[in-house]
PDB file of C-alpha atoms in Angstrom:
ATOM      1  CA  UNK S   1      23.629 -21.101 -48.931  1.00 52.00           C
ATOM      2  CA  UNK S   2      26.565 -20.641 -51.317  1.00 53.00           C
ATOM      3  CA  UNK S   3      27.386 -22.409 -54.642  1.00 55.00           C
ATOM      4  CA  UNK S   4      30.754 -21.682 -56.233  1.00 54.00           C
ATOM      5  CA  UNK S   5      31.892 -22.241 -59.898  1.00 54.00           C
ATOM      6  CA  UNK S   6      34.667 -20.740 -62.063  1.00 54.00           C
ATOM      7  CA  UNK S   7      34.119 -17.495 -63.738  1.00 52.00           C
ATOM      8  CA  UNK S   8      33.917 -18.214 -67.570  1.00 49.00           C
ATOM      9  CA  UNK S   9      32.659 -15.789 -70.225  1.00 47.00           C
ATOM     10  CA  UNK S  10      30.103 -13.219 -69.348  1.00 44.00           C
ATOM     11  CA  UNK S  11      28.833 -13.357 -65.856  1.00 52.00           C
ATOM     12  CA  UNK S  12      26.093 -11.265 -64.223  1.00 52.00           C
ATOM     13  CA  UNK S  13      27.608 -10.160 -60.975  1.00 58.00           C
ATOM     14  CA  UNK S  14      25.375  -8.763 -58.356  1.00 57.00           C
ATOM     15  CA  UNK S  15      21.963  -9.034 -56.753  1.00 60.00           C
ATOM     16  CA  UNK S  16      18.992 -10.701 -58.926  1.00 59.00           C
ATOM     17  CA  UNK S  17      15.946  -9.789 -56.831  1.00 55.00           C
ATOM     18  CA  UNK S  18      13.519 -11.747 -59.181  1.00 50.00           C
ATOM     19  CA  UNK S  19      15.555 -15.088 -58.029  1.00 54.00           C
ATOM     20  CA  UNK S  20      16.398 -14.076 -54.633  1.00 59.00           C
ATOM     21  CA  UNK S  21      19.924 -14.666 -55.212  1.00 65.00           C
ATOM     22  CA  UNK S  22      23.280 -12.541 -55.094  1.00 69.00           C
ATOM     23  CA  UNK S  23      26.230 -13.381 -57.270  1.00 65.00           C
ATOM     24  CA  UNK S  24      29.746 -11.934 -56.361  1.00 63.00           C
ATOM     25  CA  UNK S  25      33.344 -12.521 -57.212  1.00 65.00           C
ATOM     26  CA  UNK S  26      35.623 -14.108 -54.601  1.00 65.00           C
ATOM     27  CA  UNK S  27      39.359 -15.050 -55.514  1.00 65.00           C
ATOM     28  CA  UNK S  28      38.297 -15.354 -59.283  1.00 63.00           C
ATOM     29  CA  UNK S  29      35.291 -17.551 -58.306  1.00 65.00           C
ATOM     30  CA  UNK S  30      31.478 -16.694 -58.713  1.00 67.00           C
ATOM     31  CA  UNK S  31      29.793 -17.334 -55.569  1.00 66.00           C
ATOM     32  CA  UNK S  32      26.001 -17.549 -55.747  1.00 69.00           C
ATOM     33  CA  UNK S  33      24.193 -16.864 -52.408  1.00 63.00           C
ATOM     34  CA  UNK S  34      20.465 -17.644 -51.917  1.00 60.00           C
ATOM     35  CA  UNK S  35      18.635 -15.091 -49.676  1.00 55.00           C
ATOM     36  CA  UNK S  36      17.171 -16.340 -46.558  1.00 49.00           C
ATOM     37  CA  UNK S  37      15.068 -13.195 -46.225  1.00 48.00           C
ATOM     38  CA  UNK S  38      12.904 -11.767 -48.695  1.00 41.00           C
ATOM     39  CA  UNK S  39      12.741  -8.321 -47.556  1.00 46.00           C
ATOM     40  CA  UNK S  40       9.677  -6.239 -48.604  1.00 49.00           C
ATOM     41  CA  UNK S  41       8.825  -7.834 -51.860  1.00 65.00           C
ATOM     42  CA  UNK S  42       7.460 -11.323 -51.828  1.00 80.00           C
ATOM     43  CA  UNK S  43       4.701 -11.571 -54.491  1.00 92.00           C
ATOM     44  CA  UNK S  44       3.378 -15.207 -55.270  1.00 92.00           C
ATOM     45  CA  UNK S  45       5.411 -15.198 -58.580  1.00 93.00           C
ATOM     46  CA  UNK S  46       8.717 -14.146 -56.813  1.00 94.00           C
ATOM     47  CA  UNK S  47       8.162 -16.752 -53.995  1.00 95.00           C
ATOM     48  CA  UNK S  48       7.525 -19.552 -56.523  1.00 95.00           C
ATOM     49  CA  UNK S  49      10.720 -18.715 -58.481  1.00 95.00           C
ATOM     50  CA  UNK S  50      12.642 -18.522 -55.253  1.00 94.00           C
ATOM     51  CA  UNK S  51      11.490 -21.869 -54.204  1.00 95.00           C
ATOM     52  CA  UNK S  52      12.405 -23.340 -57.405  1.00 96.00           C
ATOM     53  CA  UNK S  53      15.804 -21.801 -57.634  1.00 95.00           C
ATOM     54  CA  UNK S  54      16.574 -22.640 -53.966  1.00 94.00           C
ATOM     55  CA  UNK S  55      15.820 -26.347 -54.554  1.00 96.00           C
ATOM     56  CA  UNK S  56      17.807 -26.477 -57.669  1.00 96.00           C
ATOM     57  CA  UNK S  57      20.910 -24.937 -56.106  1.00 95.00           C
ATOM     58  CA  UNK S  58      20.634 -27.455 -53.184  1.00 95.00           C
ATOM     59  CA  UNK S  59      20.299 -30.408 -55.688  1.00 96.00           C
ATOM     60  CA  UNK S  60      23.328 -29.048 -57.585  1.00 96.00           C
ATOM     61  CA  UNK S  61      25.450 -28.839 -54.529  1.00 95.00           C
ATOM     62  CA  UNK S  62      24.942 -32.606 -53.806  1.00 96.00           C
ATOM     63  CA  UNK S  63      25.276 -33.721 -57.348  1.00 97.00           C
ATOM     64  CA  UNK S  64      28.488 -31.548 -58.208  1.00 97.00           C
ATOM     65  CA  UNK S  65      30.513 -33.737 -55.797  1.00 96.00           C
ATOM     66  CA  UNK S  66      30.494 -36.216 -58.516  1.00 96.00           C
ATOM     67  CA  UNK S  67      31.516 -33.939 -61.544  1.00 94.00           C
ATOM     68  CA  UNK S  68      28.499 -34.688 -63.799  1.00 96.00           C
ATOM     69  CA  UNK S  69      28.994 -34.161 -67.454  1.00 96.00           C
ATOM     70  CA  UNK S  70      26.824 -31.457 -69.080  1.00 96.00           C
ATOM     71  CA  UNK S  71      28.751 -31.062 -72.222  1.00 91.00           C
ATOM     72  CA  UNK S  72      26.198 -28.745 -74.261  1.00 85.00           C
ATOM     73  CA  UNK S  73      27.030 -25.544 -72.284  1.00 81.00           C
ATOM     74  CA  UNK S  74      29.967 -23.478 -71.060  1.00 82.00           C
ATOM     75  CA  UNK S  75      29.454 -24.635 -67.471  1.00 92.00           C
ATOM     76  CA  UNK S  76      27.806 -27.708 -66.220  1.00 95.00           C
ATOM     77  CA  UNK S  77      26.267 -25.432 -63.300  1.00 95.00           C
ATOM     78  CA  UNK S  78      24.331 -23.297 -65.498  1.00 94.00           C
ATOM     79  CA  UNK S  79      23.190 -25.975 -67.719  1.00 95.00           C
ATOM     80  CA  UNK S  80      21.906 -28.059 -64.742  1.00 97.00           C
ATOM     81  CA  UNK S  81      20.079 -24.999 -63.350  1.00 96.00           C
ATOM     82  CA  UNK S  82      18.450 -24.580 -66.813  1.00 95.00           C
ATOM     83  CA  UNK S  83      17.258 -28.292 -67.059  1.00 96.00           C
ATOM     84  CA  UNK S  84      16.147 -28.440 -63.358  1.00 96.00           C
ATOM     85  CA  UNK S  85      14.028 -25.505 -63.901  1.00 94.00           C
ATOM     86  CA  UNK S  86      11.665 -27.897 -65.777  1.00 95.00           C
ATOM     87  CA  UNK S  87      11.029 -29.956 -62.525  1.00 97.00           C
ATOM     88  CA  UNK S  88       7.787 -29.429 -60.575  1.00 97.00           C
ATOM     89  CA  UNK S  89       8.270 -26.625 -58.053  1.00 97.00           C
ATOM     90  CA  UNK S  90       8.368 -27.991 -54.348  1.00 97.00           C
ATOM     91  CA  UNK S  91       7.511 -25.757 -51.402  1.00 96.00           C
ATOM     92  CA  UNK S  92       9.605 -26.335 -48.484  1.00 94.00           C
ATOM     93  CA  UNK S  93       9.052 -24.283 -45.264  1.00 93.00           C
ATOM     94  CA  UNK S  94      11.887 -22.150 -43.916  1.00 91.00           C
ATOM     95  CA  UNK S  95      12.836 -24.622 -41.351  1.00 88.00           C
ATOM     96  CA  UNK S  96      13.565 -27.332 -43.979  1.00 85.00           C
ATOM     97  CA  UNK S  97      15.024 -24.907 -46.673  1.00 77.00           C
ATOM     98  CA  UNK S  98      17.467 -23.309 -44.158  1.00 72.00           C
ATOM     99  CA  UNK S  99      19.286 -26.824 -43.860  1.00 69.00           C
ATOM    100  CA  UNK S 100      19.375 -27.355 -47.562  1.00 78.00           C
ATOM    101  CA  UNK S 101      16.115 -29.675 -47.709  1.00 90.00           C
ATOM    102  CA  UNK S 102      15.921 -31.505 -50.858  1.00 95.00           C
ATOM    103  CA  UNK S 103      13.421 -33.822 -52.418  1.00 97.00           C
ATOM    104  CA  UNK S 104      13.866 -36.982 -54.675  1.00 98.00           C
ATOM    105  CA  UNK S 105      11.544 -36.812 -57.813  1.00 98.00           C
ATOM    106  CA  UNK S 106      11.592 -38.289 -61.388  1.00 98.00           C
ATOM    107  CA  UNK S 107      13.467 -36.340 -64.021  1.00 98.00           C
ATOM    108  CA  UNK S 108      16.288 -34.681 -61.935  1.00 98.00           C
ATOM    109  CA  UNK S 109      18.979 -34.196 -64.636  1.00 98.00           C
ATOM    110  CA  UNK S 110      22.327 -35.932 -64.059  1.00 98.00           C
ATOM    111  CA  UNK S 111      24.005 -35.454 -67.564  1.00 98.00           C
ATOM    112  CA  UNK S 112      23.587 -33.844 -70.969  1.00 97.00           C
ATOM    113  CA  UNK S 113      25.529 -34.578 -74.162  1.00 96.00           C
ATOM    114  CA  UNK S 114      25.379 -35.356 -77.761  1.00 96.00           C
ATOM    115  CA  UNK S 115      25.251 -39.358 -77.350  1.00 97.00           C
ATOM    116  CA  UNK S 116      21.846 -41.089 -77.968  1.00 96.00           C
ATOM    117  CA  UNK S 117      20.020 -41.031 -74.653  1.00 97.00           C
ATOM    118  CA  UNK S 118      19.142 -44.447 -72.967  1.00 97.00           C
ATOM    119  CA  UNK S 119      15.655 -45.113 -72.373  1.00 98.00           C
ATOM    120  CA  UNK S 120      15.360 -46.750 -68.968  1.00 98.00           C
ATOM    121  CA  UNK S 121      12.643 -47.781 -66.544  1.00 97.00           C
ATOM    122  CA  UNK S 122      12.317 -49.670 -63.224  1.00 97.00           C
ATOM    123  CA  UNK S 123      10.653 -53.139 -63.783  1.00 95.00           C
ATOM    124  CA  UNK S 124      11.324 -56.602 -63.153  1.00 93.00           C
ATOM    125  CA  UNK S 125      13.231 -59.601 -64.527  1.00 93.00           C
ATOM    126  CA  UNK S 126      12.010 -62.957 -63.338  1.00 91.00           C
ATOM    127  CA  UNK S 127      10.211 -61.350 -60.176  1.00 93.00           C
ATOM    128  CA  UNK S 128      13.478 -59.499 -59.077  1.00 95.00           C
ATOM    129  CA  UNK S 129      13.425 -55.633 -59.410  1.00 97.00           C
ATOM    130  CA  UNK S 130      15.465 -54.234 -62.366  1.00 97.00           C
ATOM    131  CA  UNK S 131      16.642 -51.128 -63.922  1.00 98.00           C
ATOM    132  CA  UNK S 132      15.845 -51.988 -67.584  1.00 97.00           C
ATOM    133  CA  UNK S 133      17.031 -50.198 -70.614  1.00 97.00           C
ATOM    134  CA  UNK S 134      16.632 -50.161 -74.502  1.00 97.00           C
ATOM    135  CA  UNK S 135      20.362 -50.385 -75.101  1.00 96.00           C
ATOM    136  CA  UNK S 136      20.875 -53.270 -77.298  1.00 94.00           C
ATOM    137  CA  UNK S 137      23.980 -55.417 -76.407  1.00 90.00           C
ATOM    138  CA  UNK S 138      24.702 -55.965 -80.157  1.00 90.00           C
ATOM    139  CA  UNK S 139      25.131 -52.148 -80.609  1.00 91.00           C
ATOM    140  CA  UNK S 140      27.809 -51.654 -77.910  1.00 93.00           C
ATOM    141  CA  UNK S 141      30.990 -49.861 -78.873  1.00 93.00           C
ATOM    142  CA  UNK S 142      34.431 -51.029 -77.661  1.00 93.00           C
ATOM    143  CA  UNK S 143      35.152 -47.690 -75.856  1.00 95.00           C
ATOM    144  CA  UNK S 144      31.595 -47.320 -74.404  1.00 96.00           C
ATOM    145  CA  UNK S 145      31.516 -46.652 -70.614  1.00 97.00           C
ATOM    146  CA  UNK S 146      28.460 -46.591 -68.248  1.00 98.00           C
ATOM    147  CA  UNK S 147      28.174 -44.531 -65.213  1.00 98.00           C
ATOM    148  CA  UNK S 148      25.291 -45.411 -62.730  1.00 98.00           C
ATOM    149  CA  UNK S 149      24.156 -42.389 -60.714  1.00 98.00           C
ATOM    150  CA  UNK S 150      22.208 -43.137 -57.799  1.00 98.00           C
ATOM    151  CA  UNK S 151      20.288 -40.875 -55.514  1.00 98.00           C
ATOM    152  CA  UNK S 152      18.966 -41.554 -51.986  1.00 98.00           C
ATOM    153  CA  UNK S 153      16.558 -39.502 -50.135  1.00 96.00           C
ATOM    154  CA  UNK S 154      17.145 -39.673 -46.188  1.00 94.00           C
ATOM    155  CA  UNK S 155      15.575 -37.910 -43.342  1.00 91.00           C
ATOM    156  CA  UNK S 156      17.762 -35.640 -40.938  1.00 80.00           C
ATOM    157  CA  UNK S 157      16.636 -33.678 -37.936  1.00 72.00           C
ATOM    158  CA  UNK S 158      13.121 -35.120 -37.551  1.00 69.00           C
ATOM    159  CA  UNK S 159      11.232 -35.270 -40.962  1.00 81.00           C
ATOM    160  CA  UNK S 160      13.517 -32.889 -42.953  1.00 89.00           C
ATOM    161  CA  UNK S 161      14.274 -34.731 -46.330  1.00 93.00           C
ATOM    162  CA  UNK S 162      17.588 -34.368 -48.040  1.00 94.00           C
ATOM    163  CA  UNK S 163      19.009 -36.424 -51.036  1.00 96.00           C
ATOM    164  CA  UNK S 164      22.477 -37.544 -51.660  1.00 96.00           C
ATOM    165  CA  UNK S 165      24.184 -38.777 -54.833  1.00 98.00           C
ATOM    166  CA  UNK S 166      26.661 -41.351 -55.674  1.00 98.00           C
ATOM    167  CA  UNK S 167      28.215 -42.508 -58.978  1.00 98.00           C
ATOM    168  CA  UNK S 168      30.240 -45.404 -60.245  1.00 98.00           C
ATOM    169  CA  UNK S 169      31.327 -47.161 -63.308  1.00 98.00           C
ATOM    170  CA  UNK S 170      29.327 -50.234 -64.204  1.00 98.00           C
ATOM    171  CA  UNK S 171      31.366 -53.137 -65.645  1.00 96.00           C
ATOM    172  CA  UNK S 172      29.645 -55.030 -68.497  1.00 95.00           C
ATOM    173  CA  UNK S 173      29.615 -58.293 -66.835  1.00 95.00           C
ATOM    174  CA  UNK S 174      27.102 -56.820 -64.200  1.00 97.00           C
ATOM    175  CA  UNK S 175      24.483 -56.450 -66.889  1.00 97.00           C
ATOM    176  CA  UNK S 176      21.712 -59.072 -67.541  1.00 96.00           C
ATOM    177  CA  UNK S 177      20.190 -59.366 -70.980  1.00 94.00           C
ATOM    178  CA  UNK S 178      16.380 -58.627 -71.121  1.00 91.00           C
ATOM    179  CA  UNK S 179      15.104 -59.301 -74.663  1.00 89.00           C
ATOM    180  CA  UNK S 180      18.656 -58.404 -75.998  1.00 91.00           C
ATOM    181  CA  UNK S 181      18.861 -55.032 -73.887  1.00 95.00           C
ATOM    182  CA  UNK S 182      20.960 -54.190 -70.993  1.00 97.00           C
ATOM    183  CA  UNK S 183      19.297 -54.354 -67.425  1.00 97.00           C
ATOM    184  CA  UNK S 184      20.687 -54.240 -63.915  1.00 98.00           C
ATOM    185  CA  UNK S 185      18.900 -56.715 -61.713  1.00 97.00           C
ATOM    186  CA  UNK S 186      18.959 -56.072 -57.936  1.00 97.00           C
ATOM    187  CA  UNK S 187      16.370 -55.984 -54.944  1.00 97.00           C
ATOM    188  CA  UNK S 188      17.452 -52.376 -54.286  1.00 97.00           C
ATOM    189  CA  UNK S 189      15.540 -51.061 -57.403  1.00 97.00           C
ATOM    190  CA  UNK S 190      12.476 -51.700 -55.210  1.00 97.00           C
ATOM    191  CA  UNK S 191      13.490 -48.962 -52.854  1.00 97.00           C
ATOM    192  CA  UNK S 192      10.996 -46.088 -53.102  1.00 97.00           C
ATOM    193  CA  UNK S 193      13.483 -43.699 -51.525  1.00 97.00           C
ATOM    194  CA  UNK S 194      16.009 -44.090 -54.241  1.00 98.00           C
ATOM    195  CA  UNK S 195      16.539 -43.278 -57.722  1.00 98.00           C
ATOM    196  CA  UNK S 196      18.990 -44.112 -60.681  1.00 98.00           C
ATOM    197  CA  UNK S 197      20.251 -42.912 -64.074  1.00 98.00           C
ATOM    198  CA  UNK S 198      22.432 -44.867 -66.404  1.00 98.00           C
ATOM    199  CA  UNK S 199      24.640 -42.662 -68.368  1.00 98.00           C
ATOM    200  CA  UNK S 200      26.816 -43.758 -71.753  1.00 97.00           C
ATOM    201  CA  UNK S 201      30.238 -42.055 -71.896  1.00 98.00           C
ATOM    202  CA  UNK S 202      32.488 -42.051 -74.827  1.00 97.00           C
ATOM    203  CA  UNK S 203      35.611 -39.939 -74.361  1.00 95.00           C
ATOM    204  CA  UNK S 204      34.406 -36.432 -73.604  1.00 93.00           C
ATOM    205  CA  UNK S 205      30.873 -37.235 -74.857  1.00 96.00           C
ATOM    206  CA  UNK S 206      27.938 -38.470 -72.933  1.00 97.00           C
ATOM    207  CA  UNK S 207      24.139 -39.203 -73.154  1.00 97.00           C
ATOM    208  CA  UNK S 208      21.378 -36.940 -71.681  1.00 97.00           C
ATOM    209  CA  UNK S 209      19.980 -38.706 -68.675  1.00 98.00           C
ATOM    210  CA  UNK S 210      17.719 -37.903 -65.712  1.00 98.00           C
ATOM    211  CA  UNK S 211      16.677 -39.870 -62.547  1.00 98.00           C
ATOM    212  CA  UNK S 212      14.067 -42.562 -62.800  1.00 98.00           C
ATOM    213  CA  UNK S 213      12.472 -43.433 -59.337  1.00 98.00           C
ATOM    214  CA  UNK S 214       9.422 -44.918 -57.739  1.00 97.00           C
ATOM    215  CA  UNK S 215       9.488 -42.127 -55.126  1.00 97.00           C
ATOM    216  CA  UNK S 216       6.349 -40.093 -54.752  1.00 97.00           C
ATOM    217  CA  UNK S 217       7.047 -38.507 -51.400  1.00 96.00           C
ATOM    218  CA  UNK S 218       7.739 -35.134 -53.020  1.00 97.00           C
ATOM    219  CA  UNK S 219       4.278 -34.761 -54.453  1.00 98.00           C
ATOM    220  CA  UNK S 220       2.943 -33.566 -50.948  1.00 97.00           C
ATOM    221  CA  UNK S 221       5.216 -30.422 -51.373  1.00 97.00           C
ATOM    222  CA  UNK S 222       3.796 -29.510 -54.720  1.00 97.00           C
ATOM    223  CA  UNK S 223       0.325 -28.688 -53.580  1.00 97.00           C
ATOM    224  CA  UNK S 224      -1.428 -25.335 -52.911  1.00 96.00           C
ATOM    225  CA  UNK S 225      -1.538 -26.086 -49.278  1.00 97.00           C
ATOM    226  CA  UNK S 226       2.260 -26.667 -49.358  1.00 96.00           C
ATOM    227  CA  UNK S 227       2.669 -23.430 -51.000  1.00 96.00           C
ATOM    228  CA  UNK S 228       0.588 -21.472 -48.508  1.00 95.00           C
ATOM    229  CA  UNK S 229       2.391 -23.317 -45.450  1.00 95.00           C
ATOM    230  CA  UNK S 230       5.829 -22.445 -46.982  1.00 95.00           C
ATOM    231  CA  UNK S 231       4.903 -18.881 -47.624  1.00 95.00           C
ATOM    232  CA  UNK S 232       3.634 -18.422 -44.171  1.00 94.00           C
ATOM    233  CA  UNK S 233       6.908 -19.650 -42.647  1.00 93.00           C
ATOM    234  CA  UNK S 234       8.663 -16.909 -44.517  1.00 92.00           C
ATOM    235  CA  UNK S 235       6.244 -14.220 -43.436  1.00 91.00           C
ATOM    236  CA  UNK S 236       3.349 -14.646 -45.964  1.00 91.00           C
ATOM    237  CA  UNK S 237       2.883 -13.153 -49.474  1.00 88.00           C
ATOM    238  CA  UNK S 238       2.315  -9.585 -50.452  1.00 80.00           C
TER     239      UNK S 238
END
């Protein structure tokens, strides 16, 4: 798997054994390659970190198609990886990782910026599923724009999970008021294989937001049993 990003500032070029990745220059672009073979060294700590990095890189590959805003760092790529490092580690066996298997979970970062975050959750409005926020309608700025990031987990090649992202601008007349706050009401918010994040944007600034979802499918890949099964698929730990 390769992830490309422009070369900016100082950059480590070469193999990083502890992460199981190699960085190299190609036509002025830094390419990050995730190793599919661990060689001789594969301690539990190394394996866990490689699993974390592999999943974060696969998520970024999908999210980056939508040019997400991470304005608090030199590159969105590096800041996303730093934030994604806080997610639970998921242990996917080799046959799923090799085809960029990815899992939907709450907390996947989609933006980071200096604007006040929107607190949001999945609830109901008059018995209809809704994405409810704490953003007061009376506090809206004229030039405030809302972007809705959505993510869906699907299954390809038997039971291999993969997520895909979408993003669109939300017009103000799409919102419903719930106790004076903005909410989006739609039966789609009941889907347990989808997640959402509403991002505030004003010019080049945005709010820091992450995915909210009802999905719990990923939890089966966070257990000790999942760790052992994934490690075995790579030849075991040493």
